[in-house]
Short mmCIF file of C-alpha atoms and ligand atoms in Angstrom, two decimals:
data_model
loop_
_atom_site.label_atom_id
_atom_site.label_comp_id
_atom_site.label_asym_id
_atom_site.label_seq_id
_atom_site.Cartn_x
_atom_site.Cartn_y
_atom_site.Cartn_z
CA MET A 768 86.77 140.30 54.63
CA LEU A 769 89.03 137.90 52.76
CA HIS A 770 91.00 135.40 54.80
CA ASN A 771 94.73 136.11 55.16
CA ASP A 772 95.63 132.70 53.71
CA GLN A 773 93.59 133.45 50.61
CA LEU A 774 95.19 136.87 50.18
CA GLU A 775 98.68 135.48 50.64
CA GLN A 776 98.06 132.81 48.02
CA TRP A 777 96.72 135.35 45.52
CA ASP A 778 99.66 137.58 46.33
CA ARG A 779 102.17 134.84 45.51
CA GLU A 780 100.28 133.79 42.38
CA ASN A 781 99.54 137.15 40.80
CA PHE A 782 101.45 140.09 42.19
CA PHE A 783 104.82 141.13 40.69
CA HIS A 784 106.32 143.00 43.62
CA PRO A 785 108.90 145.70 42.88
CA SER A 786 112.38 145.47 44.39
CA THR A 787 111.74 141.94 45.62
CA HIS A 788 113.57 138.62 45.31
CA LEU A 789 110.98 137.10 42.99
CA ALA A 790 112.00 133.46 43.38
CA GLU A 791 112.20 133.57 47.18
CA PHE A 792 108.83 135.28 47.28
CA ALA A 793 107.23 132.65 45.06
CA ARG A 794 108.74 129.91 47.26
CA GLY A 795 107.10 131.47 50.29
CA ASN A 796 110.42 132.36 51.93
CA LEU A 797 109.76 136.09 52.22
CA GLN A 798 107.45 137.47 54.83
CA GLN A 799 104.22 138.70 53.29
CA ARG A 800 102.85 141.68 55.07
CA VAL A 801 99.41 143.04 54.28
CA ILE A 802 99.09 146.54 55.68
CA LYS A 803 95.63 147.67 56.53
CA THR A 804 95.63 151.11 58.09
CA GLY A 805 97.80 153.93 59.38
CA TYR A 806 97.59 156.92 61.70
CA GLY A 807 100.29 159.41 62.70
CA CYS A 808 103.65 157.60 62.65
CA HIS A 809 102.06 154.14 62.94
CA ILE A 810 100.75 151.52 60.57
CA GLU A 811 98.77 148.39 61.34
CA ASP A 812 98.60 145.09 59.47
CA ARG A 813 95.56 142.86 59.04
CA ASP A 814 96.40 140.89 62.17
CA GLY A 815 96.25 144.05 64.26
CA ASN A 816 100.03 144.39 64.71
CA LYS A 817 100.80 148.05 65.27
CA MET A 818 104.19 149.29 64.07
CA LEU A 819 106.01 152.58 64.45
CA ASP A 820 107.06 153.41 60.89
CA ALA A 821 110.41 155.13 61.28
CA PHE A 822 110.88 155.22 57.49
CA ALA A 823 107.55 156.88 56.58
CA GLY A 824 106.81 154.22 53.96
CA LEU A 825 109.64 154.90 51.51
CA TYR A 826 110.52 158.26 53.13
CA CYS A 827 107.41 159.74 51.65
CA VAL A 828 104.52 159.90 54.13
CA ASN A 829 105.96 163.10 55.52
CA VAL A 830 102.85 164.44 57.26
CA GLY A 831 102.06 161.03 58.74
CA TYR A 832 99.24 158.58 58.05
CA GLY A 833 95.50 159.10 58.29
CA ARG A 834 95.22 162.85 57.72
CA PRO A 835 91.53 163.62 57.10
CA GLU A 836 92.39 167.02 55.59
CA ILE A 837 94.11 165.32 52.65
CA ALA A 838 91.66 162.43 52.36
CA GLU A 839 88.76 164.88 52.19
CA ALA A 840 90.48 167.07 49.59
CA ILE A 841 90.98 163.96 47.44
CA ALA A 842 87.36 162.86 47.86
CA GLU A 843 86.04 166.33 46.98
CA GLN A 844 88.23 166.53 43.89
CA ALA A 845 87.28 163.03 42.77
CA THR A 846 83.61 163.88 43.12
CA GLU A 847 83.79 167.24 41.41
CA LEU A 848 86.24 166.36 38.64
CA ALA A 849 88.32 163.19 38.85
CA TYR A 850 90.22 163.96 35.68
CA TYR A 851 90.92 166.44 33.04
CA HIS A 852 94.19 166.76 31.13
CA SER A 853 96.62 169.65 31.23
CA TYR A 854 97.65 169.67 27.55
CA VAL A 855 97.38 172.79 25.39
CA GLY A 856 96.85 175.18 28.27
CA HIS A 857 94.21 173.24 30.23
CA GLY A 858 94.29 173.04 33.99
CA THR A 859 92.22 172.78 37.13
CA GLU A 860 92.01 175.01 40.16
CA ALA A 861 93.99 172.40 42.10
CA SER A 862 96.83 172.08 39.57
CA ILE A 863 97.19 175.84 39.07
CA THR A 864 97.10 176.48 42.82
CA LEU A 865 99.64 173.76 43.48
CA ALA A 866 102.02 175.14 40.84
CA LYS A 867 101.88 178.54 42.58
CA MET A 868 102.42 176.95 46.01
CA VAL A 869 105.45 175.02 44.75
CA LEU A 870 107.02 178.11 43.15
CA ASP A 871 106.32 180.20 46.26
CA ARG A 872 108.39 177.70 48.25
CA ALA A 873 111.15 177.04 45.68
CA PRO A 874 114.36 179.09 45.41
CA ASP A 875 113.76 182.54 43.83
CA HIS A 876 115.42 181.83 40.51
CA MET A 877 113.01 178.98 39.67
CA SER A 878 110.31 179.74 37.14
CA LYS A 879 107.81 176.92 36.36
CA VAL A 880 106.87 173.42 37.44
CA TYR A 881 106.03 170.49 35.17
CA PHE A 882 104.01 167.81 36.99
CA GLY A 883 104.56 164.06 36.54
CA LEU A 884 103.70 161.03 38.63
CA SER A 885 106.89 159.58 40.08
CA GLY A 886 110.41 160.64 40.93
CA SER A 887 111.62 158.46 38.07
CA ASP A 888 109.50 160.13 35.41
CA ALA A 889 110.37 163.60 36.75
CA ASN A 890 114.05 162.82 36.24
CA GLU A 891 113.33 161.46 32.76
CA THR A 892 111.64 164.80 32.05
CA ASN A 893 114.68 166.66 33.38
CA ILE A 894 117.07 164.90 31.04
CA LYS A 895 114.81 165.48 28.04
CA LEU A 896 114.56 169.18 28.91
CA ILE A 897 118.33 169.41 29.18
CA TRP A 898 118.86 167.79 25.79
CA TYR A 899 116.23 170.03 24.22
CA TYR A 900 117.84 173.06 25.87
CA ASN A 901 121.26 172.31 24.44
CA ASN A 902 119.83 171.58 21.00
CA ILE A 903 118.04 174.93 20.99
CA LEU A 904 121.27 176.61 22.05
CA GLY A 905 122.95 175.01 19.03
CA ARG A 906 125.30 172.67 20.89
CA PRO A 907 123.96 169.21 20.07
CA GLU A 908 127.12 167.49 21.27
CA LYS A 909 126.65 168.69 24.88
CA LYS A 910 124.53 165.76 26.13
CA LYS A 911 126.33 163.58 28.69
CA ILE A 912 125.10 163.47 32.26
CA ILE A 913 127.31 162.97 35.31
CA SER A 914 125.77 161.28 38.32
CA ARG A 915 127.41 159.88 41.46
CA TRP A 916 128.06 156.31 42.49
CA ARG A 917 125.40 155.42 45.06
CA GLY A 918 123.13 158.20 43.89
CA TYR A 919 119.48 157.18 43.43
CA HIS A 920 117.41 158.81 40.73
CA GLY A 921 114.84 156.21 39.74
CA SER A 922 114.61 152.93 37.88
CA GLY A 923 113.59 153.81 34.31
CA LEU A 924 116.00 153.44 31.39
CA MET A 925 117.66 156.83 31.80
CA THR A 926 116.99 157.22 35.51
CA GLY A 927 118.08 153.65 36.29
CA SER A 928 121.28 154.58 34.46
CA LEU A 929 121.70 157.69 36.59
CA THR A 930 121.19 155.59 39.72
CA GLY A 931 124.67 154.57 40.80
CA LEU A 932 123.83 151.18 42.32
CA GLU A 933 124.99 148.03 40.57
CA LEU A 934 121.77 146.11 41.21
CA PHE A 935 119.88 148.59 39.04
CA HIS A 936 122.27 148.09 36.11
CA LYS A 937 123.27 144.44 36.22
CA LYS A 938 121.50 142.34 33.54
CA PHE A 939 119.44 145.34 32.41
CA ASP A 940 122.06 146.56 29.90
CA LEU A 941 122.43 149.79 31.83
CA PRO A 942 123.81 152.39 32.22
CA LEU A 943 123.06 154.01 28.86
CA ALA A 944 126.07 155.41 27.03
CA GLN A 945 125.33 159.08 27.82
CA VAL A 946 125.63 158.53 31.57
CA MET A 947 128.75 158.45 33.71
CA HIS A 948 129.34 158.31 37.42
CA THR A 949 131.72 160.11 39.73
CA VAL A 950 132.79 159.68 43.36
CA ALA A 951 130.12 159.35 46.07
CA PRO A 952 130.66 162.14 48.60
CA ASP A 953 130.88 159.69 51.50
CA TYR A 954 133.65 160.81 53.83
CA PHE A 955 133.21 157.84 56.15
CA ARG A 956 133.85 155.42 53.27
CA ARG A 957 136.79 157.33 51.77
CA ASP A 958 139.55 155.08 50.40
CA ASP A 959 142.35 157.12 51.93
CA LEU A 960 141.80 157.21 55.68
CA SER A 961 144.48 159.88 56.13
CA GLN A 962 142.34 162.45 54.26
CA SER A 963 140.74 165.25 56.29
CA GLU A 964 137.18 166.22 55.37
CA SER A 965 138.42 169.16 53.30
CA ASP A 966 141.05 166.96 51.61
CA PHE A 967 138.26 164.60 50.70
CA VAL A 968 136.16 167.41 49.20
CA ALA A 969 139.22 168.50 47.20
CA TYR A 970 139.55 164.89 46.01
CA CYS A 971 135.88 164.77 44.90
CA VAL A 972 136.41 168.03 43.01
CA ALA A 973 139.64 166.82 41.40
CA GLU A 974 137.96 163.59 40.26
CA LEU A 975 135.12 165.56 38.73
CA GLU A 976 137.53 167.96 37.01
CA ALA A 977 139.52 165.02 35.63
CA GLN A 978 136.39 163.36 34.27
CA ILE A 979 135.25 166.59 32.62
CA ALA A 980 138.70 167.13 31.10
CA HIS A 981 138.76 163.55 29.84
CA GLU A 982 135.32 163.70 28.21
CA GLY A 983 135.53 167.35 27.11
CA ALA A 984 133.32 169.96 28.82
CA ASP A 985 131.57 170.61 25.52
CA THR A 986 130.11 167.08 25.68
CA ILE A 987 128.76 167.29 29.23
CA ALA A 988 125.31 168.73 29.76
CA ALA A 989 124.51 168.24 33.42
CA PHE A 990 125.38 166.91 36.85
CA ILE A 991 122.67 165.31 38.99
CA GLY A 992 122.81 164.80 42.74
CA GLU A 993 120.65 164.44 45.81
CA PRO A 994 121.51 167.12 48.40
CA VAL A 995 121.90 164.22 50.87
CA LEU A 996 122.62 160.83 49.28
CA GLY A 997 119.51 158.79 50.14
CA THR A 998 118.97 155.22 49.06
CA GLY A 999 122.73 154.82 48.53
CA GLY A 1000 123.21 155.02 52.31
CA ILE A 1001 121.83 158.30 53.77
CA VAL A 1002 124.99 160.37 53.58
CA PRO A 1003 124.98 164.14 54.17
CA PRO A 1004 127.75 165.75 52.12
CA PRO A 1005 131.04 166.74 53.72
CA ALA A 1006 131.26 170.44 54.63
CA GLY A 1007 131.81 172.63 51.58
CA TYR A 1008 131.04 169.89 49.05
CA TRP A 1009 128.16 171.54 47.18
CA PRO A 1010 129.72 175.02 46.77
CA ALA A 1011 132.93 173.39 45.52
CA ILE A 1012 131.12 171.14 43.04
CA GLN A 1013 128.91 173.97 41.89
CA ALA A 1014 131.94 176.16 41.14
CA VAL A 1015 133.30 173.46 38.80
CA LEU A 1016 129.96 173.10 37.04
CA GLU A 1017 129.62 176.85 36.53
CA LYS A 1018 133.13 177.07 35.14
CA HIS A 1019 132.27 174.47 32.48
CA ASP A 1020 128.70 175.61 31.78
CA ILE A 1021 127.26 172.33 33.10
CA LEU A 1022 123.70 172.39 34.45
CA LEU A 1023 122.88 171.17 37.95
CA ILE A 1024 119.86 169.00 38.78
CA ALA A 1025 119.10 168.85 42.49
CA ASP A 1026 117.15 165.64 43.00
CA GLU A 1027 115.03 166.64 45.97
CA VAL A 1028 112.62 163.71 45.84
CA VAL A 1029 113.56 162.87 49.43
CA THR A 1030 114.71 166.27 50.70
CA GLY A 1031 112.01 168.48 49.14
CA PHE A 1032 109.35 170.04 51.37
CA GLY A 1033 111.09 169.86 54.68
CA ARG A 1034 112.95 166.67 55.45
CA LEU A 1035 116.20 168.44 56.34
CA GLY A 1036 114.40 171.06 58.45
CA THR A 1037 114.43 173.52 55.52
CA MET A 1038 111.90 173.67 52.70
CA PHE A 1039 114.48 172.39 50.18
CA GLY A 1040 117.88 170.77 50.53
CA SER A 1041 119.11 173.34 47.99
CA ASP A 1042 118.40 176.07 50.57
CA HIS A 1043 120.16 174.03 53.22
CA TYR A 1044 123.40 173.60 51.30
CA GLY A 1045 123.42 176.81 49.25
CA MET A 1046 122.91 174.97 45.94
CA ARG A 1047 121.70 176.92 42.93
CA PRO A 1048 120.16 174.23 40.71
CA ASP A 1049 118.83 174.65 37.17
CA LEU A 1050 116.25 171.92 37.75
CA ILE A 1051 114.79 170.51 40.97
CA THR A 1052 113.14 167.10 41.09
CA ILE A 1053 110.26 166.75 43.54
CA ALA A 1054 107.94 163.83 44.34
CA LYS A 1055 107.31 161.99 47.61
CA GLY A 1056 106.83 164.93 50.00
CA LEU A 1057 104.82 166.92 47.43
CA THR A 1058 101.71 164.93 48.39
CA SER A 1059 103.18 162.96 51.32
CA ALA A 1060 102.34 159.99 49.06
CA TYR A 1061 98.57 160.41 49.51
CA ALA A 1062 98.44 160.35 45.71
CA PRO A 1063 101.18 159.84 43.10
CA LEU A 1064 102.56 163.18 41.92
CA SER A 1065 106.00 164.51 41.05
CA GLY A 1066 107.45 167.58 39.46
CA SER A 1067 110.38 169.14 37.64
CA ILE A 1068 110.94 172.72 38.72
CA VAL A 1069 112.62 174.67 35.93
CA SER A 1070 114.85 177.72 36.42
CA ASP A 1071 114.34 181.09 34.68
CA LYS A 1072 117.49 180.50 32.67
CA MET A 1073 116.23 177.21 31.20
CA TRP A 1074 112.65 178.39 30.84
CA LYS A 1075 113.62 181.21 28.46
CA VAL A 1076 115.31 178.70 26.16
CA LEU A 1077 112.35 176.29 26.30
CA GLU A 1078 110.03 179.09 25.21
CA GLN A 1079 112.40 179.99 22.39
CA GLY A 1080 112.42 176.30 21.38
CA THR A 1081 108.65 176.22 20.97
CA ASP A 1082 108.71 179.42 18.90
CA GLU A 1083 111.13 177.69 16.56
CA ASN A 1084 109.69 174.14 16.64
CA GLY A 1085 106.10 174.12 17.78
CA PRO A 1086 104.59 172.86 21.06
CA ILE A 1087 106.90 170.98 23.39
CA GLY A 1088 106.78 167.29 22.47
CA HIS A 1089 106.55 166.06 26.02
CA GLY A 1090 103.53 165.23 28.19
CA TRP A 1091 101.82 162.45 30.13
CA THR A 1092 98.07 161.76 30.17
CA TYR A 1093 98.23 162.12 33.93
CA SER A 1094 100.49 165.21 34.16
CA ALA A 1095 99.07 167.40 36.94
CA HIS A 1096 96.32 164.87 37.67
CA PRO A 1097 93.65 166.78 39.60
CA ILE A 1098 93.44 164.24 42.42
CA GLY A 1099 97.21 164.34 42.95
CA ALA A 1100 97.14 168.12 42.74
CA ALA A 1101 94.33 168.36 45.32
CA ALA A 1102 96.32 166.08 47.62
CA GLY A 1103 99.38 168.28 47.08
CA VAL A 1104 97.56 171.49 47.95
CA ALA A 1105 96.10 170.00 51.15
CA ASN A 1106 99.46 168.47 52.05
CA LEU A 1107 101.46 171.70 51.67
CA GLN A 1108 98.79 173.58 53.64
CA LEU A 1109 99.02 171.02 56.43
CA ILE A 1110 102.81 171.26 56.52
CA ASP A 1111 102.44 175.04 57.05
CA THR A 1112 99.60 174.85 59.57
CA LEU A 1113 101.33 172.30 61.75
CA ASN A 1114 104.84 173.81 61.38
CA LEU A 1115 106.06 170.44 60.22
CA VAL A 1116 109.26 171.71 58.59
CA GLU A 1117 110.30 173.17 61.90
CA ASN A 1118 109.33 169.95 63.69
CA ALA A 1119 111.35 167.91 61.19
CA GLY A 1120 114.35 170.10 62.07
CA SER A 1121 113.97 170.07 65.84
CA VAL A 1122 112.73 166.53 66.51
CA GLY A 1123 114.99 165.23 63.75
CA THR A 1124 118.01 166.80 65.43
CA TYR A 1125 116.84 165.27 68.71
CA LEU A 1126 116.60 161.85 67.02
CA ASN A 1127 120.11 162.17 65.61
CA ASP A 1128 121.58 163.40 68.91
CA THR A 1129 119.84 160.71 70.96
CA MET A 1130 120.97 158.02 68.53
CA ARG A 1131 124.58 159.26 68.86
CA ALA A 1132 124.37 159.33 72.65
CA ALA A 1133 122.94 155.80 72.80
CA LEU A 1134 125.06 154.05 70.17
CA GLY A 1135 128.06 156.24 69.40
CA ASP A 1136 130.39 154.20 71.61
CA HIS A 1137 129.30 150.75 70.47
CA PRO A 1138 132.33 148.94 68.99
CA ASN A 1139 130.42 147.95 65.84
CA VAL A 1140 128.83 151.32 65.16
CA GLY A 1141 131.18 153.02 62.72
CA ASP A 1142 129.16 156.10 61.89
CA ILE A 1143 125.95 157.83 62.91
CA ARG A 1144 124.96 160.62 60.57
CA GLY A 1145 121.99 162.65 59.52
CA GLU A 1146 120.42 166.02 59.03
CA GLY A 1147 116.94 167.06 60.12
CA MET A 1148 114.54 164.12 60.02
CA ILE A 1149 116.88 161.63 58.40
CA CYS A 1150 119.46 159.50 60.12
CA ALA A 1151 121.65 156.47 59.46
CA VAL A 1152 123.61 154.07 61.62
CA GLU A 1153 126.43 152.26 59.80
CA LEU A 1154 127.73 149.03 61.26
CA VAL A 1155 131.34 147.87 60.92
CA ALA A 1156 133.25 144.73 61.87
CA ASP A 1157 136.10 146.77 63.33
CA LYS A 1158 135.70 150.39 64.23
CA ASP A 1159 139.34 151.40 64.78
CA MET A 1160 140.50 149.88 61.51
CA ARG A 1161 137.19 150.79 59.78
CA ILE A 1162 136.74 147.28 58.45
CA PHE A 1163 133.31 146.62 56.97
CA PHE A 1164 131.35 143.39 57.28
CA ASP A 1165 131.64 141.49 54.02
CA GLY A 1166 127.91 141.50 53.40
CA SER A 1167 127.34 137.77 53.74
CA ASP A 1168 126.25 138.10 57.39
CA LYS A 1169 123.58 140.59 56.37
CA VAL A 1170 124.09 142.47 59.63
CA GLY A 1171 121.99 145.46 58.50
CA PRO A 1172 118.93 143.38 57.48
CA GLN A 1173 119.26 141.30 60.66
CA ILE A 1174 119.15 144.40 62.85
CA ALA A 1175 116.17 145.88 61.00
CA ALA A 1176 114.34 142.54 61.35
CA LYS A 1177 115.14 142.43 65.08
CA MET A 1178 113.77 145.93 65.56
CA LEU A 1179 110.49 144.86 64.09
CA GLU A 1180 110.37 141.56 65.93
CA GLN A 1181 111.30 142.93 69.37
CA ASP A 1182 109.79 146.40 69.35
CA ASN A 1183 107.49 146.78 66.33
CA VAL A 1184 109.67 149.56 64.94
CA ILE A 1185 110.26 149.77 61.18
CA ALA A 1186 113.67 150.98 60.04
CA ARG A 1187 115.13 150.35 56.60
CA ALA A 1188 118.14 148.18 55.94
CA MET A 1189 119.59 150.30 53.13
CA PRO A 1190 120.25 148.28 49.97
CA GLN A 1191 124.02 148.71 50.02
CA GLY A 1192 126.27 148.16 53.03
CA ASP A 1193 125.20 147.47 56.60
CA ILE A 1194 123.33 150.69 57.11
CA ILE A 1195 120.13 151.16 59.09
CA GLY A 1196 118.12 154.12 57.79
CA PHE A 1197 115.58 156.29 59.60
CA ALA A 1198 113.34 158.86 57.94
CA PRO A 1199 110.19 159.11 60.05
CA PRO A 1200 107.17 161.30 59.37
CA PHE A 1201 107.75 164.93 60.35
CA CYS A 1202 105.12 164.68 63.10
CA LEU A 1203 107.37 162.33 65.10
CA THR A 1204 107.33 163.23 68.80
CA ARG A 1205 110.33 163.15 71.11
CA ALA A 1206 108.80 160.17 72.92
CA GLU A 1207 108.51 158.32 69.60
CA ALA A 1208 112.11 159.24 68.78
CA ASP A 1209 113.12 157.71 72.13
CA THR A 1210 111.25 154.51 71.18
CA VAL A 1211 113.10 154.36 67.84
CA VAL A 1212 116.49 154.81 69.52
CA ALA A 1213 115.76 152.26 72.25
CA ALA A 1214 114.62 149.71 69.64
CA THR A 1215 117.78 150.29 67.58
CA SER A 1216 119.96 149.90 70.64
CA ARG A 1217 118.25 146.67 71.70
CA ALA A 1218 118.48 145.23 68.18
CA VAL A 1219 122.17 146.13 67.76
CA THR A 1220 122.90 144.45 71.10
CA ALA A 1221 120.81 141.39 70.19
CA VAL A 1222 122.63 140.92 66.88
CA LEU A 1223 126.16 142.07 67.69
CA GLY A 1224 126.41 141.96 71.49
N1 PMP B 2435 115.07 160.30 43.25
C1 PMP B 2435 115.29 160.03 44.53
C2 PMP B 2435 116.27 160.87 45.28
C3 PMP B 2435 114.61 159.00 45.17
O1 PMP B 2435 114.87 158.70 46.45
C4 PMP B 2435 113.67 158.25 44.43
C5 PMP B 2435 112.86 157.14 45.06
N2 PMP B 2435 113.32 156.59 46.21
C6 PMP B 2435 113.49 158.58 43.09
C7 PMP B 2435 114.19 159.62 42.53
C8 PMP B 2435 112.53 157.82 42.24
O2 PMP B 2435 111.24 158.05 42.62
P1 PMP B 2435 110.07 157.02 42.24
O3 PMP B 2435 110.33 155.78 43.03
O4 PMP B 2435 108.84 157.76 42.67
O5 PMP B 2435 110.13 156.82 40.80
#
């Protein structure tokens, strides 16, 4: 086995890490962590440190680490047929079975699934399909996409544009011209503190209406949103938000993309976030939970309404000019089939709902009264604790103290619990594997409590 010092040196010399402060890393000022193994909700590094991963990697290892059922399915597929493409009507038993399993679980009005590799490429696919759709319908000017500030939809050219976080735009010449952003549905962070929750929803709707009126509805193709804002701060929508937004979109013939990369396959305690909030999307983006990250695989689920137009398009123009070499990769598909079977067998959607609610309730009971805890929010197996400098006046820390990152670091240092300091604001995020037990939820809450006290008193 290679020595840790050797690995760390090679790491600094050769590895371009995503979402990392490159200069600090090269200077040796960022902790290097080489993860070796994982089982259930825990991972272990090369030094034998065992950590409870309360963020399931990047909220993706939904069934937990070390599942032999999925590992074996991957090995069998790799041995039998590691690869064949899915162009021009080709497929494998795994990819065809997985497509059926996805559609069986998706809302009834969905028709087909296109498989990609990452959440980012699935959203790129979605935008291309929407542009194609409007071209086939003879309205080439209807192309703009509305996203939300603090939405996260990937980091490609189009998807990085859709992402409503400044860090993903700054110095990259993004967002692209076809993309615009509207209000983040974050009631806690509303500008006007006198607004009730329903006033705030009315405000979000009015802002959207104004933007549509300003641009012209005939130029706007689609609206994209995560059922629960994820990377932008883990924010469930205020009551009534999705039905109200959807009514505006329907009125103006604007398509809805539900980006369910985080919420798909059970995280909210329902199979899809769209079911949870009564959304009726035209496209659904899936990734992470499709394979629980045992292999890279994503998908764009297409509604009946759009599918009919795509078929018409190919009658008029020839085969669809869109495809990746690795679309529906058999190894990813085999992992997906085994993963969805495991979710069913172990009732993991139900567990995500019940233990997730327990985690949220216990977190509220333990920290709700702390003077620097402004908000505790969540739904199913996702939860966030937002820290503030002054709770009564709702004054935020200015960011320079890095309170969120300090607390997450303390949790790891004191209790070996991994939470995520969300990239914007002082927000600690939790999105554990669905197999979390109540005892493990208690450990997560106790670690959070101890870290908040250690950092803020
Ligand atoms: N959409 C959402 C809602 C996400 O959370 C993410 C990833 N965190 C993506 C898209 C992009 O997925 P990927 O990182 O696999 O490209």
